[in-house]
Amino acid sequence: MRPGRILPTIALAAITMHSIPQAASLRLATWNLQHLTEESGAGCRPRQSNDYRELRRTLQRSEADIIAFQEVENAQAATRIFDPQRYWVEISNRPAARHRRHCRKRRTAALTEQHTGFAISKTALGKLGMSYRRLPDFTDLGIAGLRWGTQIALRSPDKASKPLRLLSVHLKSGCAYNPLSGSTRRYACRMLIRQRGILAAWIDERAESDERFAILGDFNRQLDQPRDQFWREIDDGETCDRQRHPTLGSVCTKGSARANRLADLILANAGTPFPFPRNPRYPYAIDHLVLDADSAGRLVDGSYKALDYGDADRTPSDHHLISIDLRF
């Protein structure tokens, strides 16, 4: 394994095609919306109308075109932030849990469903003459009832240009910076180790198929901490013949590893200090934007942003929207 490269600071729908303006770009973002519910006052993070309004203001300030979101109860909850007149909303089809658990900090309330998904600006895609296609959910990530990934494919009007597959993820919490080797006593780390192997297999499949991709979401892991074991495993610059493994998610069969340029990943926020760390001892992000090597060539230098909420005493989510710009 070798450390990943670090950059300097740096959905079932079709629309009418137009020529792409020179140097046009899309702003891709990821945003964990912390227990966003359809009904006001419900769930583990009860909100009232002004809270939803604050989230909408944050979205407007971000000027994001495609947002991978996490922790959203259902499509109706998403549309309270993403106006259906302006956005297409795609959300995972993970079935509802049979038993609803109580919130840890609000014992009188029940935990609502947590889905990943995408909000896609109709105007932005229209200006670029682009379209998108909804792909099947990445259900393999949902081990032990965990969250599924949502996938879409972006298509440009240039038929010679390959689609860009986007994956919205929300991985297991509770193992943000612990060493993964030797941490198997922790349930959260065991689950994250399995998801790491499953995600590595997904990356290898994309790279072997010569497919461009971006993984956006809440990894619940500080991938840009020095020598992070999760990052080194998925960013090895190689593909291999993988087989499922009960504790590691997937493993390479012996002697099958081979170099592949698309598997040489880019962590878009690496090298950029995260301005809103939860723990000053570990001042790194857990939300990330990961690109294959070719897609990284579309990155607009210096476009990575972590958006504040304007009022330090009033944060409508415990995560911050982060974004990058990609040229098309």
mmCIF file of C-alpha atoms in Angstrom, residues 3-301:
data_model
loop_
_atom_site.group_PDB
_atom_site.id
_atom_site.type_symbol
_atom_site.label_atom_id
_atom_site.label_comp_id
_atom_site.label_asym_id
_atom_site.label_seq_id
_atom_site.Cartn_x
_atom_site.Cartn_y
_atom_site.Cartn_z
ATOM 1 C CA PRO A 3 -0.219 6.801 0.749
ATOM 2 C CA GLY A 4 -2.795 8.602 -1.366
ATOM 3 C CA ARG A 5 -1.951 11.639 -3.400
ATOM 4 C CA ILE A 6 -2.854 14.952 -1.805
ATOM 5 C CA LEU A 7 -3.999 17.932 -3.814
ATOM 6 C CA PRO A 8 -2.894 21.414 -2.933
ATOM 7 C CA THR A 9 -5.592 23.525 -1.391
ATOM 8 C CA ILE A 10 -7.297 23.634 -3.730
ATOM 9 C CA ALA A 11 -32.100 11.143 -11.602
ATOM 10 C CA LEU A 12 -34.390 9.175 -13.655
ATOM 11 C CA ALA A 13 -34.685 12.150 -15.923
ATOM 12 C CA ALA A 14 -33.760 13.468 -19.316
ATOM 13 C CA ILE A 15 -33.570 17.077 -20.431
ATOM 14 C CA THR A 16 -33.105 18.987 -23.640
ATOM 15 C CA MET A 17 -29.455 18.975 -24.756
ATOM 16 C CA HIS A 18 -27.543 22.168 -25.456
ATOM 17 C CA SER A 19 -23.899 22.876 -26.186
ATOM 18 C CA ILE A 20 -21.697 23.172 -23.085
ATOM 19 C CA PRO A 21 -20.167 26.605 -22.526
ATOM 20 C CA GLN A 22 -16.402 26.610 -22.393
ATOM 21 C CA ALA A 23 -15.005 25.998 -18.878
ATOM 22 C CA ALA A 24 -18.513 25.380 -17.480
ATOM 23 C CA SER A 25 -18.556 23.653 -14.110
ATOM 24 C CA LEU A 26 -20.840 21.938 -11.623
ATOM 25 C CA ARG A 27 -20.606 22.355 -7.874
ATOM 26 C CA LEU A 28 -20.776 18.971 -6.141
ATOM 27 C CA ALA A 29 -21.482 18.881 -2.426
ATOM 28 C CA THR A 30 -22.148 16.519 0.435
ATOM 29 C CA TRP A 31 -24.264 17.381 3.459
ATOM 30 C CA ASN A 32 -25.362 15.300 6.438
ATOM 31 C CA LEU A 33 -28.666 16.894 7.474
ATOM 32 C CA GLN A 34 -28.770 15.290 10.959
ATOM 33 C CA HIS A 35 -32.049 13.440 11.372
ATOM 34 C CA LEU A 36 -33.996 15.523 8.879
ATOM 35 C CA THR A 37 -37.673 14.606 9.298
ATOM 36 C CA GLU A 38 -40.798 15.162 7.290
ATOM 37 C CA GLU A 39 -42.803 16.467 10.268
ATOM 38 C CA SER A 40 -41.792 19.403 12.416
ATOM 39 C CA GLY A 41 -40.893 18.474 15.987
ATOM 40 C CA ALA A 42 -40.283 14.796 15.230
ATOM 41 C CA GLY A 43 -37.248 12.565 15.697
ATOM 42 C CA CYS A 44 -33.917 12.966 17.435
ATOM 43 C CA ARG A 45 -33.303 16.498 16.173
ATOM 44 C CA PRO A 46 -36.704 18.182 16.453
ATOM 45 C CA ARG A 47 -37.000 21.210 14.200
ATOM 46 C CA GLN A 48 -39.552 23.929 13.673
ATOM 47 C CA SER A 49 -40.289 25.958 10.557
ATOM 48 C CA ASN A 50 -37.497 28.458 11.183
ATOM 49 C CA ASP A 51 -34.948 25.603 11.368
ATOM 50 C CA TYR A 52 -35.978 24.271 7.964
ATOM 51 C CA ARG A 53 -35.839 27.826 6.671
ATOM 52 C CA GLU A 54 -32.270 28.175 7.987
ATOM 53 C CA LEU A 55 -31.254 24.981 6.183
ATOM 54 C CA ARG A 56 -32.746 26.321 2.950
ATOM 55 C CA ARG A 57 -30.782 29.558 3.383
ATOM 56 C CA THR A 58 -27.593 27.552 3.830
ATOM 57 C CA LEU A 59 -28.335 25.611 0.654
ATOM 58 C CA GLN A 60 -28.877 28.861 -1.235
ATOM 59 C CA ARG A 61 -25.591 30.294 0.069
ATOM 60 C CA SER A 62 -23.704 27.172 -1.025
ATOM 61 C CA GLU A 63 -24.756 27.554 -4.678
ATOM 62 C CA ALA A 64 -24.353 23.766 -4.919
ATOM 63 C CA ASP A 65 -25.711 22.057 -8.034
ATOM 64 C CA ILE A 66 -25.665 18.410 -6.954
ATOM 65 C CA ILE A 67 -25.865 17.575 -3.258
ATOM 66 C CA ALA A 68 -25.258 14.118 -1.841
ATOM 67 C CA PHE A 69 -27.238 14.104 1.400
ATOM 68 C CA GLN A 70 -27.415 11.806 4.418
ATOM 69 C CA GLU A 71 -29.675 11.232 7.439
ATOM 70 C CA VAL A 72 -32.918 12.126 5.691
ATOM 71 C CA GLU A 73 -36.129 10.369 6.732
ATOM 72 C CA ASN A 74 -37.786 10.174 3.302
ATOM 73 C CA ALA A 75 -38.288 12.043 0.036
ATOM 74 C CA GLN A 76 -40.921 14.292 1.626
ATOM 75 C CA ALA A 77 -38.414 15.374 4.267
ATOM 76 C CA ALA A 78 -35.866 16.130 1.547
ATOM 77 C CA THR A 79 -38.305 18.358 -0.328
ATOM 78 C CA ARG A 80 -38.628 20.564 2.754
ATOM 79 C CA ILE A 81 -35.077 21.689 1.936
ATOM 80 C CA PHE A 82 -34.798 20.947 -1.783
ATOM 81 C CA ASP A 83 -37.667 22.632 -3.607
ATOM 82 C CA PRO A 84 -39.092 20.051 -6.057
ATOM 83 C CA GLN A 85 -39.607 22.848 -8.574
ATOM 84 C CA ARG A 86 -35.838 23.343 -8.624
ATOM 85 C CA TYR A 87 -34.389 19.945 -7.719
ATOM 86 C CA TRP A 88 -34.866 16.346 -8.623
ATOM 87 C CA VAL A 89 -34.610 14.255 -5.460
ATOM 88 C CA GLU A 90 -33.344 10.661 -5.425
ATOM 89 C CA ILE A 91 -33.295 8.747 -2.152
ATOM 90 C CA SER A 92 -32.299 5.226 -1.183
ATOM 91 C CA ASN A 93 -34.956 2.535 -1.088
ATOM 92 C CA ARG A 94 -33.731 0.891 2.111
ATOM 93 C CA PRO A 95 -36.785 -0.626 3.842
ATOM 94 C CA ALA A 96 -37.953 0.786 7.145
ATOM 95 C CA ALA A 97 -36.617 -0.807 10.302
ATOM 96 C CA ARG A 98 -38.966 -3.275 11.978
ATOM 97 C CA HIS A 99 -38.365 -1.777 15.402
ATOM 98 C CA ARG A 100 -37.869 1.930 15.999
ATOM 99 C CA ARG A 101 -35.225 2.691 18.621
ATOM 100 C CA HIS A 102 -35.375 5.612 21.014
ATOM 101 C CA CYS A 103 -33.101 8.606 20.569
ATOM 102 C CA ARG A 104 -30.055 8.593 22.813
ATOM 103 C CA LYS A 105 -30.485 12.187 23.985
ATOM 104 C CA ARG A 106 -34.252 12.363 23.678
ATOM 105 C CA ARG A 107 -35.640 9.195 25.207
ATOM 106 C CA THR A 108 -39.263 10.185 24.609
ATOM 107 C CA ALA A 109 -38.725 10.321 20.829
ATOM 108 C CA ALA A 110 -38.176 7.554 18.305
ATOM 109 C CA LEU A 111 -35.279 7.417 15.875
ATOM 110 C CA THR A 112 -36.512 8.147 12.347
ATOM 111 C CA GLU A 113 -35.216 6.523 9.164
ATOM 112 C CA GLN A 114 -31.806 7.599 7.868
ATOM 113 C CA HIS A 115 -31.417 7.563 4.091
ATOM 114 C CA THR A 116 -28.751 8.700 1.689
ATOM 115 C CA GLY A 117 -29.674 10.418 -1.539
ATOM 116 C CA PHE A 118 -29.107 13.205 -4.040
ATOM 117 C CA ALA A 119 -30.663 16.547 -4.874
ATOM 118 C CA ILE A 120 -29.939 17.590 -8.464
ATOM 119 C CA SER A 121 -30.447 21.134 -9.723
ATOM 120 C CA LYS A 122 -32.686 21.176 -12.798
ATOM 121 C CA THR A 123 -31.368 24.571 -13.843
ATOM 122 C CA ALA A 124 -27.692 23.627 -13.565
ATOM 123 C CA LEU A 125 -28.051 20.470 -15.632
ATOM 124 C CA GLY A 126 -30.195 22.312 -18.136
ATOM 125 C CA LYS A 127 -27.574 25.005 -18.686
ATOM 126 C CA LEU A 128 -24.924 22.369 -19.360
ATOM 127 C CA GLY A 129 -27.176 20.213 -21.507
ATOM 128 C CA MET A 130 -26.587 17.326 -19.131
ATOM 129 C CA SER A 131 -28.864 14.590 -17.831
ATOM 130 C CA TYR A 132 -28.694 11.971 -15.125
ATOM 131 C CA ARG A 133 -29.836 8.410 -14.644
ATOM 132 C CA ARG A 134 -30.768 6.754 -11.378
ATOM 133 C CA LEU A 135 -28.763 3.582 -10.749
ATOM 134 C CA PRO A 136 -29.582 0.724 -8.371
ATOM 135 C CA ASP A 137 -28.859 1.351 -4.710
ATOM 136 C CA PHE A 138 -25.531 0.122 -3.372
ATOM 137 C CA THR A 139 -27.148 -2.285 -0.935
ATOM 138 C CA ASP A 140 -23.961 -4.157 -0.014
ATOM 139 C CA LEU A 141 -23.005 -1.341 2.357
ATOM 140 C CA GLY A 142 -26.098 -2.089 4.426
ATOM 141 C CA ILE A 143 -24.555 -4.814 6.578
ATOM 142 C CA ALA A 144 -26.348 -5.416 9.901
ATOM 143 C CA GLY A 145 -29.046 -2.926 8.884
ATOM 144 C CA LEU A 146 -26.659 -0.073 8.106
ATOM 145 C CA ARG A 147 -27.393 2.573 5.470
ATOM 146 C CA TRP A 148 -27.398 1.888 1.743
ATOM 147 C CA GLY A 149 -25.577 3.988 -0.832
ATOM 148 C CA THR A 150 -27.488 5.937 -3.485
ATOM 149 C CA GLN A 151 -26.089 6.073 -7.033
ATOM 150 C CA ILE A 152 -26.684 8.246 -10.079
ATOM 151 C CA ALA A 153 -24.809 8.616 -13.384
ATOM 152 C CA LEU A 154 -24.212 12.057 -14.912
ATOM 153 C CA ARG A 155 -24.205 12.221 -18.697
ATOM 154 C CA SER A 156 -23.020 15.066 -20.908
ATOM 155 C CA PRO A 157 -24.364 15.706 -24.433
ATOM 156 C CA ASP A 158 -20.963 14.766 -25.808
ATOM 157 C CA LYS A 159 -21.492 11.108 -26.665
ATOM 158 C CA ALA A 160 -17.752 10.500 -26.624
ATOM 159 C CA SER A 161 -17.572 11.575 -22.981
ATOM 160 C CA LYS A 162 -17.983 8.816 -20.413
ATOM 161 C CA PRO A 163 -20.648 9.153 -17.690
ATOM 162 C CA LEU A 164 -19.593 10.087 -14.185
ATOM 163 C CA ARG A 165 -21.010 7.783 -11.516
ATOM 164 C CA LEU A 166 -21.793 9.476 -8.186
ATOM 165 C CA LEU A 167 -22.228 7.509 -4.965
ATOM 166 C CA SER A 168 -23.693 9.002 -1.779
ATOM 167 C CA VAL A 169 -22.580 7.115 1.342
ATOM 168 C CA HIS A 170 -23.073 7.180 5.097
ATOM 169 C CA LEU A 171 -20.773 4.695 6.816
ATOM 170 C CA LYS A 172 -20.781 3.349 10.371
ATOM 171 C CA SER A 173 -20.156 5.897 13.111
ATOM 172 C CA GLY A 174 -18.038 5.408 16.203
ATOM 173 C CA CYS A 175 -14.596 4.698 14.713
ATOM 174 C CA ALA A 176 -13.534 8.077 13.357
ATOM 175 C CA TYR A 177 -9.856 8.019 14.286
ATOM 176 C CA ASN A 178 -9.141 4.781 16.167
ATOM 177 C CA PRO A 179 -6.510 2.541 14.562
ATOM 178 C CA LEU A 180 -8.389 -0.095 12.570
ATOM 179 C CA SER A 181 -5.777 -2.761 13.145
ATOM 180 C CA GLY A 182 -6.240 -4.192 16.611
ATOM 181 C CA SER A 183 -9.573 -2.418 17.160
ATOM 182 C CA THR A 184 -11.827 -5.379 16.426
ATOM 183 C CA ARG A 185 -13.136 -5.370 19.984
ATOM 184 C CA ARG A 186 -15.100 -2.261 19.099
ATOM 185 C CA TYR A 187 -18.324 -3.117 17.273
ATOM 186 C CA ALA A 188 -18.268 0.177 15.329
ATOM 187 C CA CYS A 189 -14.744 -0.479 14.062
ATOM 188 C CA ARG A 190 -15.601 -4.046 13.052
ATOM 189 C CA MET A 191 -18.520 -2.777 10.979
ATOM 190 C CA LEU A 192 -16.428 -0.015 9.418
ATOM 191 C CA ILE A 193 -13.687 -2.490 8.505
ATOM 192 C CA ARG A 194 -16.260 -4.611 6.674
ATOM 193 C CA GLN A 195 -17.670 -1.578 4.873
ATOM 194 C CA ARG A 196 -14.142 -0.577 3.875
ATOM 195 C CA GLY A 197 -13.633 -3.892 2.090
ATOM 196 C CA ILE A 198 -17.046 -3.621 0.416
ATOM 197 C CA LEU A 199 -16.270 -0.100 -0.782
ATOM 198 C CA ALA A 200 -12.834 -1.201 -2.024
ATOM 199 C CA ALA A 201 -14.531 -3.869 -4.144
ATOM 200 C CA TRP A 202 -16.897 -1.230 -5.588
ATOM 201 C CA ILE A 203 -13.921 0.990 -6.465
ATOM 202 C CA ASP A 204 -12.074 -1.900 -8.106
ATOM 203 C CA GLU A 205 -15.145 -2.754 -10.173
ATOM 204 C CA ARG A 206 -15.468 0.826 -11.396
ATOM 205 C CA ALA A 207 -11.762 1.088 -12.232
ATOM 206 C CA GLU A 208 -11.707 -2.268 -14.027
ATOM 207 C CA SER A 209 -14.672 -1.099 -16.116
ATOM 208 C CA ASP A 210 -12.809 2.126 -17.016
ATOM 209 C CA GLU A 211 -15.622 4.070 -15.338
ATOM 210 C CA ARG A 212 -15.270 7.555 -13.842
ATOM 211 C CA PHE A 213 -16.655 7.996 -10.339
ATOM 212 C CA ALA A 214 -16.933 10.160 -7.258
ATOM 213 C CA ILE A 215 -17.820 9.046 -3.733
ATOM 214 C CA LEU A 216 -19.458 11.759 -1.654
ATOM 215 C CA GLY A 217 -20.697 11.564 1.886
ATOM 216 C CA ASP A 218 -20.292 10.971 5.562
ATOM 217 C CA PHE A 219 -17.528 8.381 5.882
ATOM 218 C CA ASN A 220 -17.519 8.758 9.673
ATOM 219 C CA ARG A 221 -13.770 8.443 9.316
ATOM 220 C CA GLN A 222 -10.996 11.041 9.290
ATOM 221 C CA LEU A 223 -9.507 9.899 6.002
ATOM 222 C CA ASP A 224 -6.996 12.750 5.897
ATOM 223 C CA GLN A 225 -5.465 12.072 9.301
ATOM 224 C CA PRO A 226 -1.818 10.990 8.886
ATOM 225 C CA ARG A 227 -1.404 7.418 7.624
ATOM 226 C CA ASP A 228 -5.091 6.591 7.958
ATOM 227 C CA GLN A 229 -5.614 2.855 7.500
ATOM 228 C CA PHE A 230 -9.024 3.176 5.852
ATOM 229 C CA TRP A 231 -7.704 5.572 3.205
ATOM 230 C CA ARG A 232 -4.598 3.509 2.482
ATOM 231 C CA GLU A 233 -6.754 0.432 1.859
ATOM 232 C CA ILE A 234 -9.081 2.048 -0.688
ATOM 233 C CA ASP A 235 -6.406 4.244 -2.307
ATOM 234 C CA ASP A 236 -3.815 1.656 -3.266
ATOM 235 C CA GLY A 237 -3.614 2.442 -7.000
ATOM 236 C CA GLU A 238 -4.440 -1.189 -7.755
ATOM 237 C CA THR A 239 -7.335 -3.457 -8.550
ATOM 238 C CA CYS A 240 -7.523 -7.189 -7.898
ATOM 239 C CA ASP A 241 -9.793 -10.212 -8.074
ATOM 240 C CA ARG A 242 -11.805 -9.833 -4.895
ATOM 241 C CA GLN A 243 -13.811 -12.327 -2.924
ATOM 242 C CA ARG A 244 -16.204 -11.679 -0.061
ATOM 243 C CA HIS A 245 -14.870 -11.993 3.458
ATOM 244 C CA PRO A 246 -16.987 -12.223 6.652
ATOM 245 C CA THR A 247 -14.891 -9.777 8.700
ATOM 246 C CA LEU A 248 -12.970 -7.739 6.106
ATOM 247 C CA GLY A 249 -15.800 -7.241 3.622
ATOM 248 C CA SER A 250 -13.657 -8.363 0.709
ATOM 249 C CA VAL A 251 -10.081 -9.507 0.143
ATOM 250 C CA CYS A 252 -7.836 -9.828 -2.901
ATOM 251 C CA THR A 253 -7.044 -13.315 -4.089
ATOM 252 C CA LYS A 254 -3.328 -13.980 -3.829
ATOM 253 C CA GLY A 255 -1.261 -12.682 -6.745
ATOM 254 C CA SER A 256 -4.179 -10.925 -8.502
ATOM 255 C CA ALA A 257 -3.231 -7.297 -7.737
ATOM 256 C CA ARG A 258 -2.529 -5.112 -10.776
ATOM 257 C CA ALA A 259 -1.901 -1.397 -11.202
ATOM 258 C CA ASN A 260 -4.840 0.732 -12.347
ATOM 259 C CA ARG A 261 -4.629 4.500 -12.752
ATOM 260 C CA LEU A 262 -8.302 5.095 -11.921
ATOM 261 C CA ALA A 263 -7.796 3.436 -8.527
ATOM 262 C CA ASP A 264 -5.241 6.122 -7.670
ATOM 263 C CA LEU A 265 -7.766 8.216 -5.766
ATOM 264 C CA ILE A 266 -7.902 11.873 -4.828
ATOM 265 C CA LEU A 267 -9.271 13.101 -1.501
ATOM 266 C CA ALA A 268 -10.477 16.545 -2.509
ATOM 267 C CA ASN A 269 -10.193 18.086 0.953
ATOM 268 C CA ALA A 270 -6.813 16.579 1.866
ATOM 269 C CA GLY A 271 -4.241 19.173 2.768
ATOM 270 C CA THR A 272 -6.957 21.698 3.603
ATOM 271 C CA PRO A 273 -7.486 22.189 7.353
ATOM 272 C CA PHE A 274 -11.077 21.509 8.362
ATOM 273 C CA PRO A 275 -12.371 24.701 10.009
ATOM 274 C CA PHE A 276 -15.053 23.041 12.152
ATOM 275 C CA PRO A 277 -13.443 20.096 14.001
ATOM 276 C CA ARG A 278 -15.512 18.483 16.734
ATOM 277 C CA ASN A 279 -12.425 17.494 18.682
ATOM 278 C CA PRO A 280 -9.408 19.855 18.582
ATOM 279 C CA ARG A 281 -7.108 16.885 19.269
ATOM 280 C CA TYR A 282 -8.246 15.329 15.981
ATOM 281 C CA PRO A 283 -8.936 18.359 13.729
ATOM 282 C CA TYR A 284 -9.952 16.483 10.616
ATOM 283 C CA ALA A 285 -13.149 16.062 8.619
ATOM 284 C CA ILE A 286 -15.337 12.956 8.479
ATOM 285 C CA ASP A 287 -17.311 14.144 5.428
ATOM 286 C CA HIS A 288 -15.414 13.708 2.179
ATOM 287 C CA LEU A 289 -15.389 14.003 -1.606
ATOM 288 C CA VAL A 290 -13.322 11.244 -3.250
ATOM 289 C CA LEU A 291 -12.528 11.151 -6.981
ATOM 290 C CA ASP A 292 -10.910 8.708 -9.358
ATOM 291 C CA ALA A 293 -7.682 9.932 -10.976
ATOM 292 C CA ASP A 294 -9.304 11.019 -14.259
ATOM 293 C CA SER A 295 -12.209 12.865 -12.618
ATOM 294 C CA ALA A 296 -9.696 14.672 -10.413
ATOM 295 C CA GLY A 297 -8.422 16.312 -13.586
ATOM 296 C CA ARG A 298 -11.738 18.182 -13.732
ATOM 297 C CA LEU A 299 -11.239 19.749 -10.283
ATOM 298 C CA VAL A 300 -11.195 23.526 -10.219
ATOM 299 C CA ASP A 301 -8.149 24.536 -8.173
#
